[in-house]
């Protein structure tokens, strides 16, 4: 930890009751000061710029800007601020993107106050603040047999493939945004990028492209 003994923390969670509960819990812990709370990733990034906290406790699935993107931006622009994910989800689709984005800790919301405090202290000491459940998952992943995973065609990212699958399912941009817990603007950006990479003009072509490359299954 830095020379000061009190860790300055920002809490980011889109659920008001959960966010206020975390803030209240942290207020009971010694050597932790909550300096701000955010309802989405955009607000979290802004608060980090304003408050320069030591740690952000970051939910992942939030509107406007999700926790992974917010973590990436915070770690790029404010390297003195560490990020500890505090989320309901512990699956690979959430865990590994968050760690790759720069999160140094990862807890699930069943963590108690002592576990959260240890994670905050740990990341400020240069350690990984991972719950036992997450440590086991990482160990399992390391010891899993190596499997060759085909790369998406035309340089599509995993997120662009995910958006394409939802397009092929017939979801509109607002529906995709709700499914992925991102903004409609983010969905439009992904669609524009994948259209450009794959040389697609419209959603009908995108659906045929998804079927042809095995990225989605035709009905029936």
mmCIF file of C-alpha atoms in Angstrom:
data_model
loop_
_atom_site.group_PDB
_atom_site.id
_atom_site.type_symbol
_atom_site.label_atom_id
_atom_site.label_comp_id
_atom_site.label_asym_id
_atom_site.label_seq_id
_atom_site.Cartn_x
_atom_site.Cartn_y
_atom_site.Cartn_z
ATOM 1 C CA UNK A 1 0.000 0.000 0.000
ATOM 2 C CA UNK A 2 1.100 3.616 -0.389
ATOM 3 C CA UNK A 3 2.497 5.687 2.496
ATOM 4 C CA UNK A 4 -0.966 6.642 3.711
ATOM 5 C CA UNK A 5 -2.750 4.001 5.735
ATOM 6 C CA UNK A 6 -6.247 4.679 4.421
ATOM 7 C CA UNK A 7 -7.220 3.194 1.046
ATOM 8 C CA UNK A 8 -9.396 5.533 -1.016
ATOM 9 C CA UNK A 9 -12.054 3.543 -2.879
ATOM 10 C CA UNK A 10 -14.657 4.184 -5.587
ATOM 11 C CA UNK A 11 -17.565 1.723 -5.862
ATOM 12 C CA UNK A 12 -19.127 1.092 -9.299
ATOM 13 C CA UNK A 13 -22.367 -0.895 -9.568
ATOM 14 C CA UNK A 14 -25.522 -0.154 -11.559
ATOM 15 C CA UNK A 15 -27.882 -1.597 -8.924
ATOM 16 C CA UNK A 16 -28.610 1.137 -6.389
ATOM 17 C CA UNK A 17 -29.380 -1.173 -3.475
ATOM 18 C CA UNK A 18 -26.243 -3.238 -4.080
ATOM 19 C CA UNK A 19 -24.062 -0.160 -4.549
ATOM 20 C CA UNK A 20 -25.321 1.507 -1.374
ATOM 21 C CA UNK A 21 -24.917 -1.743 0.539
ATOM 22 C CA UNK A 22 -21.281 -2.055 -0.538
ATOM 23 C CA UNK A 23 -20.612 1.565 0.387
ATOM 24 C CA UNK A 24 -22.168 0.972 3.816
ATOM 25 C CA UNK A 25 -20.136 -2.200 4.311
ATOM 26 C CA UNK A 26 -16.877 -0.490 3.381
ATOM 27 C CA UNK A 27 -17.705 2.341 5.767
ATOM 28 C CA UNK A 28 -17.545 -0.170 8.611
ATOM 29 C CA UNK A 29 -14.079 -1.404 7.672
ATOM 30 C CA UNK A 30 -10.942 0.185 9.111
ATOM 31 C CA UNK A 31 -8.456 1.976 6.855
ATOM 32 C CA UNK A 32 -10.914 2.264 3.931
ATOM 33 C CA UNK A 33 -12.522 5.507 2.784
ATOM 34 C CA UNK A 34 -15.182 5.532 0.062
ATOM 35 C CA UNK A 35 -14.582 8.673 -2.000
ATOM 36 C CA UNK A 36 -17.268 8.103 -4.636
ATOM 37 C CA UNK A 37 -19.847 5.731 -6.094
ATOM 38 C CA UNK A 38 -20.798 5.242 -9.725
ATOM 39 C CA UNK A 39 -23.865 3.775 -11.435
ATOM 40 C CA UNK A 40 -22.035 2.763 -14.626
ATOM 41 C CA UNK A 41 -18.601 2.523 -16.215
ATOM 42 C CA UNK A 42 -18.655 6.024 -17.686
ATOM 43 C CA UNK A 43 -19.278 7.522 -14.268
ATOM 44 C CA UNK A 44 -16.580 5.328 -12.746
ATOM 45 C CA UNK A 45 -14.001 6.590 -15.239
ATOM 46 C CA UNK A 46 -15.027 10.188 -14.515
ATOM 47 C CA UNK A 47 -14.806 9.694 -10.737
ATOM 48 C CA UNK A 48 -11.351 8.174 -11.023
ATOM 49 C CA UNK A 49 -10.179 11.255 -12.918
ATOM 50 C CA UNK A 50 -11.736 13.540 -10.300
ATOM 51 C CA UNK A 51 -10.944 11.678 -7.073
ATOM 52 C CA UNK A 52 -7.759 9.702 -7.879
ATOM 53 C CA UNK A 53 -8.765 6.714 -5.726
ATOM 54 C CA UNK A 54 -6.393 3.894 -4.862
ATOM 55 C CA UNK A 55 -8.898 1.199 -5.850
ATOM 56 C CA UNK A 56 -12.129 0.852 -7.797
ATOM 57 C CA UNK A 57 -14.507 -1.952 -6.801
ATOM 58 C CA UNK A 58 -15.954 -2.643 -10.240
ATOM 59 C CA UNK A 59 -19.117 -4.450 -11.269
ATOM 60 C CA UNK A 60 -18.943 -5.877 -14.793
ATOM 61 C CA UNK A 61 -22.388 -5.827 -16.383
ATOM 62 C CA UNK A 62 -23.415 -2.167 -16.392
ATOM 63 C CA UNK A 63 -25.091 0.130 -18.946
ATOM 64 C CA UNK A 64 -23.383 2.760 -21.116
ATOM 65 C CA UNK A 65 -19.890 1.398 -20.437
ATOM 66 C CA UNK A 66 -19.384 -2.070 -18.986
ATOM 67 C CA UNK A 67 -16.876 -2.920 -16.288
ATOM 68 C CA UNK A 68 -14.309 -4.464 -18.639
ATOM 69 C CA UNK A 69 -14.144 -1.371 -20.849
ATOM 70 C CA UNK A 70 -14.098 0.925 -17.806
ATOM 71 C CA UNK A 71 -11.245 -1.118 -16.317
ATOM 72 C CA UNK A 72 -9.288 -0.875 -19.557
ATOM 73 C CA UNK A 73 -9.701 2.902 -19.681
ATOM 74 C CA UNK A 74 -8.867 3.413 -16.018
ATOM 75 C CA UNK A 75 -5.716 1.287 -16.166
ATOM 76 C CA UNK A 76 -4.573 3.033 -19.361
ATOM 77 C CA UNK A 77 -5.187 6.598 -18.166
ATOM 78 C CA UNK A 78 -4.753 6.246 -14.393
ATOM 79 C CA UNK A 79 -2.187 3.493 -13.725
ATOM 80 C CA UNK A 80 -2.010 4.468 -10.057
ATOM 81 C CA UNK A 81 -5.560 3.217 -9.542
ATOM 82 C CA UNK A 82 -6.051 -0.528 -9.153
ATOM 83 C CA UNK A 83 -9.273 -2.331 -10.056
ATOM 84 C CA UNK A 84 -10.900 -5.131 -8.085
ATOM 85 C CA UNK A 85 -13.876 -6.706 -9.821
ATOM 86 C CA UNK A 86 -16.853 -7.375 -7.552
ATOM 87 C CA UNK A 87 -19.506 -9.177 -9.564
ATOM 88 C CA UNK A 88 -22.167 -11.855 -9.480
ATOM 89 C CA UNK A 89 -20.487 -13.769 -12.304
ATOM 90 C CA UNK A 90 -17.426 -16.022 -12.172
ATOM 91 C CA UNK A 91 -17.587 -17.634 -15.622
ATOM 92 C CA UNK A 92 -14.718 -17.502 -18.102
ATOM 93 C CA UNK A 93 -16.510 -15.005 -20.366
ATOM 94 C CA UNK A 94 -16.394 -12.446 -17.548
ATOM 95 C CA UNK A 95 -13.271 -13.473 -15.634
ATOM 96 C CA UNK A 96 -10.622 -13.516 -18.336
ATOM 97 C CA UNK A 97 -11.614 -10.322 -20.229
ATOM 98 C CA UNK A 98 -11.592 -8.455 -16.905
ATOM 99 C CA UNK A 99 -8.126 -9.728 -15.999
ATOM 100 C CA UNK A 100 -6.828 -8.967 -19.490
ATOM 101 C CA UNK A 101 -8.225 -5.436 -19.179
ATOM 102 C CA UNK A 102 -6.041 -4.889 -16.127
ATOM 103 C CA UNK A 103 -8.082 -5.899 -13.082
ATOM 104 C CA UNK A 104 -5.777 -7.079 -10.295
ATOM 105 C CA UNK A 105 -8.523 -8.561 -8.143
ATOM 106 C CA UNK A 106 -11.701 -10.525 -8.769
ATOM 107 C CA UNK A 107 -14.355 -11.283 -6.177
ATOM 108 C CA UNK A 108 -17.920 -12.497 -6.361
ATOM 109 C CA UNK A 109 -20.676 -10.711 -4.472
ATOM 110 C CA UNK A 110 -20.893 -13.399 -1.826
ATOM 111 C CA UNK A 111 -17.568 -12.091 -0.502
ATOM 112 C CA UNK A 112 -17.698 -10.752 3.053
ATOM 113 C CA UNK A 113 -16.142 -7.561 4.375
ATOM 114 C CA UNK A 114 -12.899 -9.210 5.445
ATOM 115 C CA UNK A 115 -12.417 -10.753 2.005
ATOM 116 C CA UNK A 116 -13.016 -7.418 0.288
ATOM 117 C CA UNK A 117 -10.604 -5.678 2.652
ATOM 118 C CA UNK A 118 -7.935 -8.334 1.990
ATOM 119 C CA UNK A 119 -8.362 -7.914 -1.758
ATOM 120 C CA UNK A 120 -8.005 -4.133 -1.523
ATOM 121 C CA UNK A 121 -4.918 -4.413 0.684
ATOM 122 C CA UNK A 122 -3.486 -7.105 -1.560
ATOM 123 C CA UNK A 123 -3.722 -5.212 -4.843
ATOM 124 C CA UNK A 124 -2.197 -2.124 -3.221
ATOM 125 C CA UNK A 125 0.710 -4.305 -2.080
ATOM 126 C CA UNK A 126 1.279 -5.629 -5.583
ATOM 127 C CA UNK A 127 -0.527 -8.931 -5.033
ATOM 128 C CA UNK A 128 -3.539 -10.413 -6.802
ATOM 129 C CA UNK A 129 -6.783 -9.986 -4.869
ATOM 130 C CA UNK A 130 -8.527 -13.154 -5.982
ATOM 131 C CA UNK A 131 -11.176 -15.076 -4.084
ATOM 132 C CA UNK A 132 -10.488 -18.793 -3.433
ATOM 133 C CA UNK A 133 -13.204 -19.659 -5.981
ATOM 134 C CA UNK A 134 -11.435 -17.594 -8.669
ATOM 135 C CA UNK A 135 -8.032 -19.024 -7.768
ATOM 136 C CA UNK A 136 -9.434 -22.532 -8.256
ATOM 137 C CA UNK A 137 -10.906 -21.578 -11.623
ATOM 138 C CA UNK A 138 -7.584 -20.160 -12.795
ATOM 139 C CA UNK A 139 -5.804 -23.321 -11.669
ATOM 140 C CA UNK A 140 -8.366 -25.464 -13.495
ATOM 141 C CA UNK A 141 -7.913 -23.384 -16.628
ATOM 142 C CA UNK A 142 -4.122 -23.735 -16.499
ATOM 143 C CA UNK A 143 -4.349 -27.517 -16.093
ATOM 144 C CA UNK A 144 -6.996 -28.051 -18.791
ATOM 145 C CA UNK A 145 -5.791 -29.821 -21.946
ATOM 146 C CA UNK A 146 -4.775 -27.372 -24.634
ATOM 147 C CA UNK A 147 -7.468 -27.117 -27.278
ATOM 148 C CA UNK A 148 -7.104 -25.508 -30.652
ATOM 149 C CA UNK A 149 -9.809 -22.889 -31.018
ATOM 150 C CA UNK A 150 -10.425 -21.679 -34.567
ATOM 151 C CA UNK A 151 -9.970 -17.968 -34.999
ATOM 152 C CA UNK A 152 -12.986 -15.950 -36.139
ATOM 153 C CA UNK A 153 -12.890 -15.074 -39.857
ATOM 154 C CA UNK A 154 -11.760 -11.697 -41.210
ATOM 155 C CA UNK A 155 -10.144 -10.673 -37.941
ATOM 156 C CA UNK A 156 -13.416 -10.366 -36.037
ATOM 157 C CA UNK A 157 -13.025 -9.984 -32.292
ATOM 158 C CA UNK A 158 -14.829 -12.253 -29.847
ATOM 159 C CA UNK A 159 -17.207 -9.414 -28.966
ATOM 160 C CA UNK A 160 -17.960 -8.731 -32.642
ATOM 161 C CA UNK A 161 -18.755 -12.438 -33.135
ATOM 162 C CA UNK A 162 -21.062 -12.278 -30.106
ATOM 163 C CA UNK A 163 -22.867 -9.269 -31.590
ATOM 164 C CA UNK A 164 -23.087 -11.025 -34.963
ATOM 165 C CA UNK A 165 -24.697 -14.086 -33.353
ATOM 166 C CA UNK A 166 -27.329 -11.874 -31.755
ATOM 167 C CA UNK A 167 -27.960 -10.150 -35.081
ATOM 168 C CA UNK A 168 -28.452 -13.591 -36.632
ATOM 169 C CA UNK A 169 -30.961 -14.386 -33.880
ATOM 170 C CA UNK A 170 -32.978 -11.393 -35.046
ATOM 171 C CA UNK A 171 -32.230 -9.058 -32.149
ATOM 172 C CA UNK A 172 -32.417 -5.305 -32.722
ATOM 173 C CA UNK A 173 -29.665 -2.949 -31.558
ATOM 174 C CA UNK A 174 -31.533 -2.026 -28.342
ATOM 175 C CA UNK A 175 -32.125 -5.722 -27.617
ATOM 176 C CA UNK A 176 -28.442 -6.518 -28.175
ATOM 177 C CA UNK A 177 -27.487 -3.651 -25.876
ATOM 178 C CA UNK A 178 -29.700 -5.061 -23.117
ATOM 179 C CA UNK A 179 -28.399 -8.594 -23.635
ATOM 180 C CA UNK A 180 -24.746 -7.513 -23.414
ATOM 181 C CA UNK A 181 -25.312 -4.745 -20.837
ATOM 182 C CA UNK A 182 -23.687 -2.132 -23.060
ATOM 183 C CA UNK A 183 -24.899 1.060 -24.706
ATOM 184 C CA UNK A 184 -26.670 1.156 -28.082
ATOM 185 C CA UNK A 185 -23.777 3.307 -29.332
ATOM 186 C CA UNK A 186 -21.343 0.522 -28.399
ATOM 187 C CA UNK A 187 -23.484 -2.010 -30.273
ATOM 188 C CA UNK A 188 -23.525 0.233 -33.355
ATOM 189 C CA UNK A 189 -19.734 0.536 -33.199
ATOM 190 C CA UNK A 190 -19.313 -3.252 -33.074
ATOM 191 C CA UNK A 191 -21.732 -3.715 -35.989
ATOM 192 C CA UNK A 192 -19.988 -1.060 -38.095
ATOM 193 C CA UNK A 193 -16.612 -2.662 -37.375
ATOM 194 C CA UNK A 194 -17.701 -6.194 -38.233
ATOM 195 C CA UNK A 195 -19.503 -5.002 -41.386
ATOM 196 C CA UNK A 196 -16.317 -3.243 -42.511
ATOM 197 C CA UNK A 197 -14.078 -6.229 -41.761
ATOM 198 C CA UNK A 198 -16.357 -8.762 -43.474
ATOM 199 C CA UNK A 199 -17.398 -6.508 -46.359
ATOM 200 C CA UNK A 200 -21.085 -6.612 -45.410
ATOM 201 C CA UNK A 201 -23.713 -4.080 -46.483
ATOM 202 C CA UNK A 202 -26.722 -4.950 -44.342
ATOM 203 C CA UNK A 203 -28.080 -7.286 -41.670
ATOM 204 C CA UNK A 204 -29.362 -9.817 -44.223
ATOM 205 C CA UNK A 205 -25.820 -10.266 -45.540
ATOM 206 C CA UNK A 206 -24.532 -10.431 -41.970
ATOM 207 C CA UNK A 207 -26.938 -13.257 -41.140
ATOM 208 C CA UNK A 208 -25.924 -15.258 -44.225
ATOM 209 C CA UNK A 209 -22.250 -14.618 -43.339
ATOM 210 C CA UNK A 210 -22.810 -15.913 -39.792
ATOM 211 C CA UNK A 211 -24.466 -19.089 -41.088
ATOM 212 C CA UNK A 212 -21.793 -19.680 -43.742
ATOM 213 C CA UNK A 213 -18.937 -19.438 -41.247
ATOM 214 C CA UNK A 214 -20.669 -21.474 -38.553
ATOM 215 C CA UNK A 215 -20.946 -18.516 -36.196
ATOM 216 C CA UNK A 216 -24.699 -19.027 -35.821
ATOM 217 C CA UNK A 217 -27.137 -21.808 -36.503
ATOM 218 C CA UNK A 218 -29.992 -21.367 -38.996
ATOM 219 C CA UNK A 219 -33.486 -21.885 -37.540
ATOM 220 C CA UNK A 220 -34.543 -25.522 -37.555
#
